[in-house]
PDB file of C-alpha atoms in Angstrom:
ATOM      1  CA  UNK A 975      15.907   5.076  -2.856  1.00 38.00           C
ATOM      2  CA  UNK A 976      15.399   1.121  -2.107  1.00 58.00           C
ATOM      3  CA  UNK A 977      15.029  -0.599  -5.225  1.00 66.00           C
ATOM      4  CA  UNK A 978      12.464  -2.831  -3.488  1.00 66.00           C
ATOM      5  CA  UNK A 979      10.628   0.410  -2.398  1.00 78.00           C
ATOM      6  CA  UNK A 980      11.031   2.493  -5.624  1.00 80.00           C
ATOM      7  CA  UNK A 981       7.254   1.528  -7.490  1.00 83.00           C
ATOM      8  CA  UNK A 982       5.779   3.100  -4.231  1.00 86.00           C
ATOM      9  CA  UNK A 983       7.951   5.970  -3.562  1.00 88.00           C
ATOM     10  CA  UNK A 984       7.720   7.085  -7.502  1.00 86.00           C
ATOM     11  CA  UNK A 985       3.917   7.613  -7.204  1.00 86.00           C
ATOM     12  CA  UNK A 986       3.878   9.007  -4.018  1.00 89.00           C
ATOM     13  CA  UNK A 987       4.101  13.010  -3.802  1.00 88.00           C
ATOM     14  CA  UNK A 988       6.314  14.930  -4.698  1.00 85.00           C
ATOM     15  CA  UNK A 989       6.894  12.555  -7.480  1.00 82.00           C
ATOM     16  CA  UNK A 990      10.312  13.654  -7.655  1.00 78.00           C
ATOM     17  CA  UNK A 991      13.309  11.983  -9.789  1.00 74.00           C
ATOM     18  CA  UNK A 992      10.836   9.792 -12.350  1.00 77.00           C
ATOM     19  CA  UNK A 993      11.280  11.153 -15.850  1.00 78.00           C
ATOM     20  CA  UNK A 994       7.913  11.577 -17.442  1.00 76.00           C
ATOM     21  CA  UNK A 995       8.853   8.995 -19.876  1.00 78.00           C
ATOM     22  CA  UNK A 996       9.012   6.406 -17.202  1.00 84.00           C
ATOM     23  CA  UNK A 997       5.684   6.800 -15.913  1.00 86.00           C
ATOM     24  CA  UNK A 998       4.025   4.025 -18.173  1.00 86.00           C
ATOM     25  CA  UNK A 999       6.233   1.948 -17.552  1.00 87.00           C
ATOM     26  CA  UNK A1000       6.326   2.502 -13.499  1.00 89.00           C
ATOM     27  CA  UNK A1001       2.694   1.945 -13.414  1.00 90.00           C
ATOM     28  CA  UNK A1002       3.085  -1.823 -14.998  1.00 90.00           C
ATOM     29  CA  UNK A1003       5.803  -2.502 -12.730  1.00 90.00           C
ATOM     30  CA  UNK A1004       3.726  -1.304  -9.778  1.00 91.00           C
ATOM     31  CA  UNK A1005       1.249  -3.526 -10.693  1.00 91.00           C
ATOM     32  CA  UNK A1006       3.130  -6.430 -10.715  1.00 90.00           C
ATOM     33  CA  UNK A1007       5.049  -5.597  -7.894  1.00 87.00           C
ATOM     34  CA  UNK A1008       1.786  -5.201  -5.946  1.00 89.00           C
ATOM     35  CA  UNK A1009       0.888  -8.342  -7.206  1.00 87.00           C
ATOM     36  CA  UNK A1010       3.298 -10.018  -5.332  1.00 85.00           C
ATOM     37  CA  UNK A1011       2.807  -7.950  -1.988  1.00 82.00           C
ATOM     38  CA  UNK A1012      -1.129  -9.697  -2.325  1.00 80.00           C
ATOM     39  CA  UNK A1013       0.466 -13.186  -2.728  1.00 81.00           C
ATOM     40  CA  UNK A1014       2.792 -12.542   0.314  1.00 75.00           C
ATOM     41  CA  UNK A1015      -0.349 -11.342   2.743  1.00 73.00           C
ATOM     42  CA  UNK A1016      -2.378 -14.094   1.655  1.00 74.00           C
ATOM     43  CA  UNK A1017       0.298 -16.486   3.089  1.00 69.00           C
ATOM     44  CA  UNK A1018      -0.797 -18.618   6.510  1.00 59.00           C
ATOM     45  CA  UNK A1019       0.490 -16.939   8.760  1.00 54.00           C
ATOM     46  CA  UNK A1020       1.010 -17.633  12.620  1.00 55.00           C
ATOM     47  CA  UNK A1021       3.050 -16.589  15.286  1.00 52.00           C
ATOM     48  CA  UNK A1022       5.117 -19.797  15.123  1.00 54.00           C
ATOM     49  CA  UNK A1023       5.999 -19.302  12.056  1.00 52.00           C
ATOM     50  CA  UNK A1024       6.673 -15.758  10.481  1.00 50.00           C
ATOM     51  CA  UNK A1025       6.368 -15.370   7.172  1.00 51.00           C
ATOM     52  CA  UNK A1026       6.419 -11.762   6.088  1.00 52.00           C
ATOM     53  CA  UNK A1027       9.185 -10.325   8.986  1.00 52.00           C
ATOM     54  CA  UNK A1028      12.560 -11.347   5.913  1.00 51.00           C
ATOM     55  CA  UNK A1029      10.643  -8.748   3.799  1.00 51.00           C
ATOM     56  CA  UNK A1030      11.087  -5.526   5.733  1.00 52.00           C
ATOM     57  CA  UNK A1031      13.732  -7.149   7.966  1.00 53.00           C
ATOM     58  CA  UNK A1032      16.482  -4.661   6.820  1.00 48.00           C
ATOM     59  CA  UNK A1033      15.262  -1.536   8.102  1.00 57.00           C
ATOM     60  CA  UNK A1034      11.363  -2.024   8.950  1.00 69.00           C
ATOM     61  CA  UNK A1035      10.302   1.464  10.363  1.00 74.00           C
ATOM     62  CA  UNK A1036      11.442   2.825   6.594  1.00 79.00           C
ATOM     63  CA  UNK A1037       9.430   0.375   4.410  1.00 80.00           C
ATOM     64  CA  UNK A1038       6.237   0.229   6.627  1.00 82.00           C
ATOM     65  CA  UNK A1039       6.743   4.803   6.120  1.00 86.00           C
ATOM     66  CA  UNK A1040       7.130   4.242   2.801  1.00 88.00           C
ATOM     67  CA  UNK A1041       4.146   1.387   2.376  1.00 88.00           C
ATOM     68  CA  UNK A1042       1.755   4.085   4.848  1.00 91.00           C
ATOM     69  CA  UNK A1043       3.013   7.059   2.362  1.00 93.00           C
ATOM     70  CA  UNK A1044       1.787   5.575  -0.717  1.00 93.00           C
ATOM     71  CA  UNK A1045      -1.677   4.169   1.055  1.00 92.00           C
ATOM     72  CA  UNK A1046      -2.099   7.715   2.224  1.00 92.00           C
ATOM     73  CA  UNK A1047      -1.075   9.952  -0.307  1.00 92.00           C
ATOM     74  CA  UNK A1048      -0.259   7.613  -3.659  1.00 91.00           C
ATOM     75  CA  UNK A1049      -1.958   9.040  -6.984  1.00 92.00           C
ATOM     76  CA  UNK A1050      -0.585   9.923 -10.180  1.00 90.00           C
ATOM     77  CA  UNK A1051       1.738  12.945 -10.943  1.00 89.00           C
ATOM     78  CA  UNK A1052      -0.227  16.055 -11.790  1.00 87.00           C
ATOM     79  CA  UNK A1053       1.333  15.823 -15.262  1.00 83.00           C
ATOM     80  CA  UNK A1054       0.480  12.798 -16.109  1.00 84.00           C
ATOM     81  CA  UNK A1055      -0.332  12.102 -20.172  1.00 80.00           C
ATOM     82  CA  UNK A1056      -3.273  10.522 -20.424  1.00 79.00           C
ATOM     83  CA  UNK A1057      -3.028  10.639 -23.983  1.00 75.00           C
ATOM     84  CA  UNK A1058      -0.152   7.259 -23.818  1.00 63.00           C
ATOM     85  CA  UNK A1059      -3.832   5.255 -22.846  1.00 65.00           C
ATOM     86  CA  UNK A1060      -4.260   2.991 -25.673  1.00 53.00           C
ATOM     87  CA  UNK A1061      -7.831   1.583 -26.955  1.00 45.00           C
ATOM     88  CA  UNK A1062      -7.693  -2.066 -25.613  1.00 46.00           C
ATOM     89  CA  UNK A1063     -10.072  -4.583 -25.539  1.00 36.00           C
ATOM     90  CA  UNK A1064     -13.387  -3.615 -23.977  1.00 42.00           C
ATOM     91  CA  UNK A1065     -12.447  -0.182 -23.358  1.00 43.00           C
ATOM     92  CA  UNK A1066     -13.538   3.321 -24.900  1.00 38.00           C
ATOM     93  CA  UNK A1067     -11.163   5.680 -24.765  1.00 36.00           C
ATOM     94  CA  UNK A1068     -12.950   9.633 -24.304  1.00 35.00           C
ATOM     95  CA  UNK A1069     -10.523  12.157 -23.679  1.00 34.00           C
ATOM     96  CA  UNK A1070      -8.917  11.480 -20.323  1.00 35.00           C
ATOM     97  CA  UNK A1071     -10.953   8.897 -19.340  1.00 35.00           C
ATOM     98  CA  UNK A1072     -11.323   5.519 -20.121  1.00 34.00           C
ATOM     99  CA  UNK A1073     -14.716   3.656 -19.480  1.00 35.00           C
ATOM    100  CA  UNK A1074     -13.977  -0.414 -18.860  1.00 35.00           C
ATOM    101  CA  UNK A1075     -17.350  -2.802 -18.711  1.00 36.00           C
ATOM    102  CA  UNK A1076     -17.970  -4.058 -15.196  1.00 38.00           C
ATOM    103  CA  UNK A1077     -16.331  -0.808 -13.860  1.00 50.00           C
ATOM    104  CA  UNK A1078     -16.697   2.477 -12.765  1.00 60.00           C
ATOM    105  CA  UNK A1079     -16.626   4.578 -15.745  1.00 62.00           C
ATOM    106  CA  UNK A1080     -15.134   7.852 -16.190  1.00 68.00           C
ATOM    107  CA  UNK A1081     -11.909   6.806 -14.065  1.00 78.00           C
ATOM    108  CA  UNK A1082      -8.293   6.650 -16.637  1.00 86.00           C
ATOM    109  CA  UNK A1083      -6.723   3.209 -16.488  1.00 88.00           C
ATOM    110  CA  UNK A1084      -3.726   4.453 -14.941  1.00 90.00           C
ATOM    111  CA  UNK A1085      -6.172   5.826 -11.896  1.00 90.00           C
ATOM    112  CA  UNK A1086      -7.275   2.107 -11.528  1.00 91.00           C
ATOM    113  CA  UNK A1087      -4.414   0.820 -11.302  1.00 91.00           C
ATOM    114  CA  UNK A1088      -2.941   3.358  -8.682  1.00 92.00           C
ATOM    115  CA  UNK A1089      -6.526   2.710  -6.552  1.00 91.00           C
ATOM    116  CA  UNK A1090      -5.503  -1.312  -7.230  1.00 92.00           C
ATOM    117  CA  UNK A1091      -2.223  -0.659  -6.316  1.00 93.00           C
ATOM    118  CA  UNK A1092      -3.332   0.901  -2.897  1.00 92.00           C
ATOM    119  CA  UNK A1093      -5.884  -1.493  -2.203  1.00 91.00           C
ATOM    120  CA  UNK A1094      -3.003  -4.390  -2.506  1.00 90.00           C
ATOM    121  CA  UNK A1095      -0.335  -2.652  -0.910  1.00 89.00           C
ATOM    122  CA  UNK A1096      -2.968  -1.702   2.372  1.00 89.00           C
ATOM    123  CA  UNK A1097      -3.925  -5.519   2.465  1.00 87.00           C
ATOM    124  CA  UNK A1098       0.090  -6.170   2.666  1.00 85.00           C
ATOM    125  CA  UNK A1099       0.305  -4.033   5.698  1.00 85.00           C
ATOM    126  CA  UNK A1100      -2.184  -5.334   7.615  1.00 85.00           C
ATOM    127  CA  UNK A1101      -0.575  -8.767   7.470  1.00 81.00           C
ATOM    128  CA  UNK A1102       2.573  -7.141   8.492  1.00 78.00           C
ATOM    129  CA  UNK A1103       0.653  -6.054  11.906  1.00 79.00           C
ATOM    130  CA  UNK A1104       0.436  -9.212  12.446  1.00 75.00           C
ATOM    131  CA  UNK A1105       4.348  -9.662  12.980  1.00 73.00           C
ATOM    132  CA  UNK A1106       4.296  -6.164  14.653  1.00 76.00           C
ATOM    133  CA  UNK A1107       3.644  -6.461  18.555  1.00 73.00           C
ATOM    134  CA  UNK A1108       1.152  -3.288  19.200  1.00 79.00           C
ATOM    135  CA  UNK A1109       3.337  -0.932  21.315  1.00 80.00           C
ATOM    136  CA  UNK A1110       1.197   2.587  21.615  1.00 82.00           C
ATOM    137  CA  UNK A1111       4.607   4.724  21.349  1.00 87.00           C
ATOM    138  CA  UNK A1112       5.969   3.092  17.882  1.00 85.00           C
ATOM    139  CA  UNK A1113       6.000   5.852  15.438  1.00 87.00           C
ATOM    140  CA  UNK A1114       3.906   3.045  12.795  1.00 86.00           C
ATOM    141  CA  UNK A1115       1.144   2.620  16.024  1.00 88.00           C
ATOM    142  CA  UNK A1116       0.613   6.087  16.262  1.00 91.00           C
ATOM    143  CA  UNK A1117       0.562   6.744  12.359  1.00 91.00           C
ATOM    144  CA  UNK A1118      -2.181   3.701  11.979  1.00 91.00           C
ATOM    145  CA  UNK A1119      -3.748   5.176  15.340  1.00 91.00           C
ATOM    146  CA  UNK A1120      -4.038   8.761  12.903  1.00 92.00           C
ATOM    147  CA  UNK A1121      -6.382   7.136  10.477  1.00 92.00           C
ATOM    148  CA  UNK A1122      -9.064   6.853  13.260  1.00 91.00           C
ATOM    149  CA  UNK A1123      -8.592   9.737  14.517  1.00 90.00           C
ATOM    150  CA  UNK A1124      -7.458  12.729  11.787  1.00 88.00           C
ATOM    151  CA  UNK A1125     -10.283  14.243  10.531  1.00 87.00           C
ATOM    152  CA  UNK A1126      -8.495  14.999   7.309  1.00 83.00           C
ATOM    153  CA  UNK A1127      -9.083  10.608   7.265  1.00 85.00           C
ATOM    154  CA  UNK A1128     -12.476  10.486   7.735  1.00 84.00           C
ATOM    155  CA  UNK A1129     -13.873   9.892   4.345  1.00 89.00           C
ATOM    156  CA  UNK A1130     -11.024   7.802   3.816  1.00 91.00           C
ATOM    157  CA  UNK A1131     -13.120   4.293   4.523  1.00 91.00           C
ATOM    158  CA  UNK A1132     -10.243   2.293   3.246  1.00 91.00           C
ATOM    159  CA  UNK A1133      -7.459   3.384   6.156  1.00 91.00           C
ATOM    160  CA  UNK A1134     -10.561   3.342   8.757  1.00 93.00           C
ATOM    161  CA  UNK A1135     -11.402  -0.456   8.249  1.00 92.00           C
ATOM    162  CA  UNK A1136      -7.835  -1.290   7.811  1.00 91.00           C
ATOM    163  CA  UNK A1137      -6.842   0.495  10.897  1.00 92.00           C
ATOM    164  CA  UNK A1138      -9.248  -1.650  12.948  1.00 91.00           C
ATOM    165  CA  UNK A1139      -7.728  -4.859  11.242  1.00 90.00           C
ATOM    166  CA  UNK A1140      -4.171  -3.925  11.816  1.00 88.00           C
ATOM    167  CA  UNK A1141      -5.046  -3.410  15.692  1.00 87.00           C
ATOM    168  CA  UNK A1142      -6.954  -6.230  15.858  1.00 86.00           C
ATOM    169  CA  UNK A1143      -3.961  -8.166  14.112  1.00 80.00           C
ATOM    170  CA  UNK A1144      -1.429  -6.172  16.393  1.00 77.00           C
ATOM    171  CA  UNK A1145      -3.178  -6.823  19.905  1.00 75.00           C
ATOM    172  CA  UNK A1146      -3.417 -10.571  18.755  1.00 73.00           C
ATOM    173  CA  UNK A1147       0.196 -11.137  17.705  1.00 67.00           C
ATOM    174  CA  UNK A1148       1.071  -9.350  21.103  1.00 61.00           C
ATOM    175  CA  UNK A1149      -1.046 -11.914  23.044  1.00 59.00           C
ATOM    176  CA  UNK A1150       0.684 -14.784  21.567  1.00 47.00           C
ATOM    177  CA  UNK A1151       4.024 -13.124  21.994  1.00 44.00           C
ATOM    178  CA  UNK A1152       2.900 -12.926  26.022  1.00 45.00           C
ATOM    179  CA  UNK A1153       2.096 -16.374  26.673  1.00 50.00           C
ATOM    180  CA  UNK A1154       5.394 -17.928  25.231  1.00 49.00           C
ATOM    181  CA  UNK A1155       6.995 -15.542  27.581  1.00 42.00           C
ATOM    182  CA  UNK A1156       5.352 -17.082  30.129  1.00 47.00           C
TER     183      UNK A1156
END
C-alpha cells in the first residue's frame, strides 16, 4: 500500500491489515489528511498552469481507483468500538451515538468524520477532472460515467452532482487542451 494512499484504503472495505487498535488513530489522520486534499482543490487552477497533476503523477489510474473506492464504498469497519468516543465539549455521549449541537444527532463522531472525509476527498477529485482530458474509454470516465447511470447509485446524491461537475470540468479541460493544439 502507498503511504500517501493508506488513510483511504484503511477505511475502505475489506478493511484488511489495520489492527483494531489503530482505528482511532487512522480516523484523525484521515482527517487531516483530507484536510489537505480540500486545500489542494481549492487551488486556482487553469489549464496553463496545473496544479494538482505532481500529486497523482506517479501512477494516476491507481490513486484516482483508490480516491473513487473510498467515495464509493468508505465507512467504518463493522467492528468498530464505539465505546473509545470520549465526552468532549458540546457532545452527549448515548450508547453508540454521539449527538453534537448544530448537527445531525444520532450519528457516532467517527461516522462524521468518515461522511467529512468523503465529502473532502469527492471535492479533490473533481478538481483532478479538471487536469483529466474526458476520453469516454478511460477506465476513471467510465467509473464516473457509473454514478449516473448504476442504479445501485441512485440515492447516492453526492456521486450524482459530482459526476456532472467532473464532466463538466473534463469536457472543459479537453476544450482548452484542443485549441493550443491548434
Amino acid at each position: 500500500m502507498s503511504g500517501l494512499l493508506y488513510p483511504l484504503e484503511a477505511f475502505t472495505p475489506p478493511h484488511e491489515n489495520v489492527r483494531e487498535s489503530w482505528w482511532d488513530s487512522l480516523l484523525a489522520i484521515l482527517q487531516h489528511y483530507c484536510e489537505c486534499l480540500e486545500r489542494l482543490s481549492e487551488l486556482e487552477i487553469s489549464p496553463n498552469q496545473p496544479t494538482l497533476n505532481h500529486v497523482v503523477a506517479f501512477n494516476e489510474e491507481q490513486v484516482i481507483s483508490t480516491i473513487l473506492d473510498f467515495v464509493e464504498r468508505g465507512m467504518l469497519p463493522p467492528d468498530y468500538d464505539f465505546s473509545s468516543e470520549a465526552e468532549d465539549e458540546g457532545e452527549a455521549v448515548t450508547g453508540k451515538t454521539v449527538e453534537v449541537a448544530n448537527e445531525e444527532p444520532g450519528q457516532s463522531t467517527a461516522t462524521k468524520t468518515i461522511g467529512q472525509a468523503k465529502a473532502s476527498v469527492l471535492k479533490f477529485a473533481t478538481s483532478l477532472c479538471w487536469e483529466i482530458p474526458y476520453d469516454p474509454a478511460s477506465p476513471i470516465w467510465l467509473r464516473i460515467r457509473n454514478w449516473l447511470a448504476d442504479e445501485g447509485m441512485k440515492d447516492r446524491d453526492d456521486l450524482i452532482g459530482s459526476a456532472m461537475i467532473c464532466f463538466a470540468n473534463g469536457v472543459r479541460n479537453g476544450e482548452h487542451m484542443m485549441k493550443e493544439h491548434r
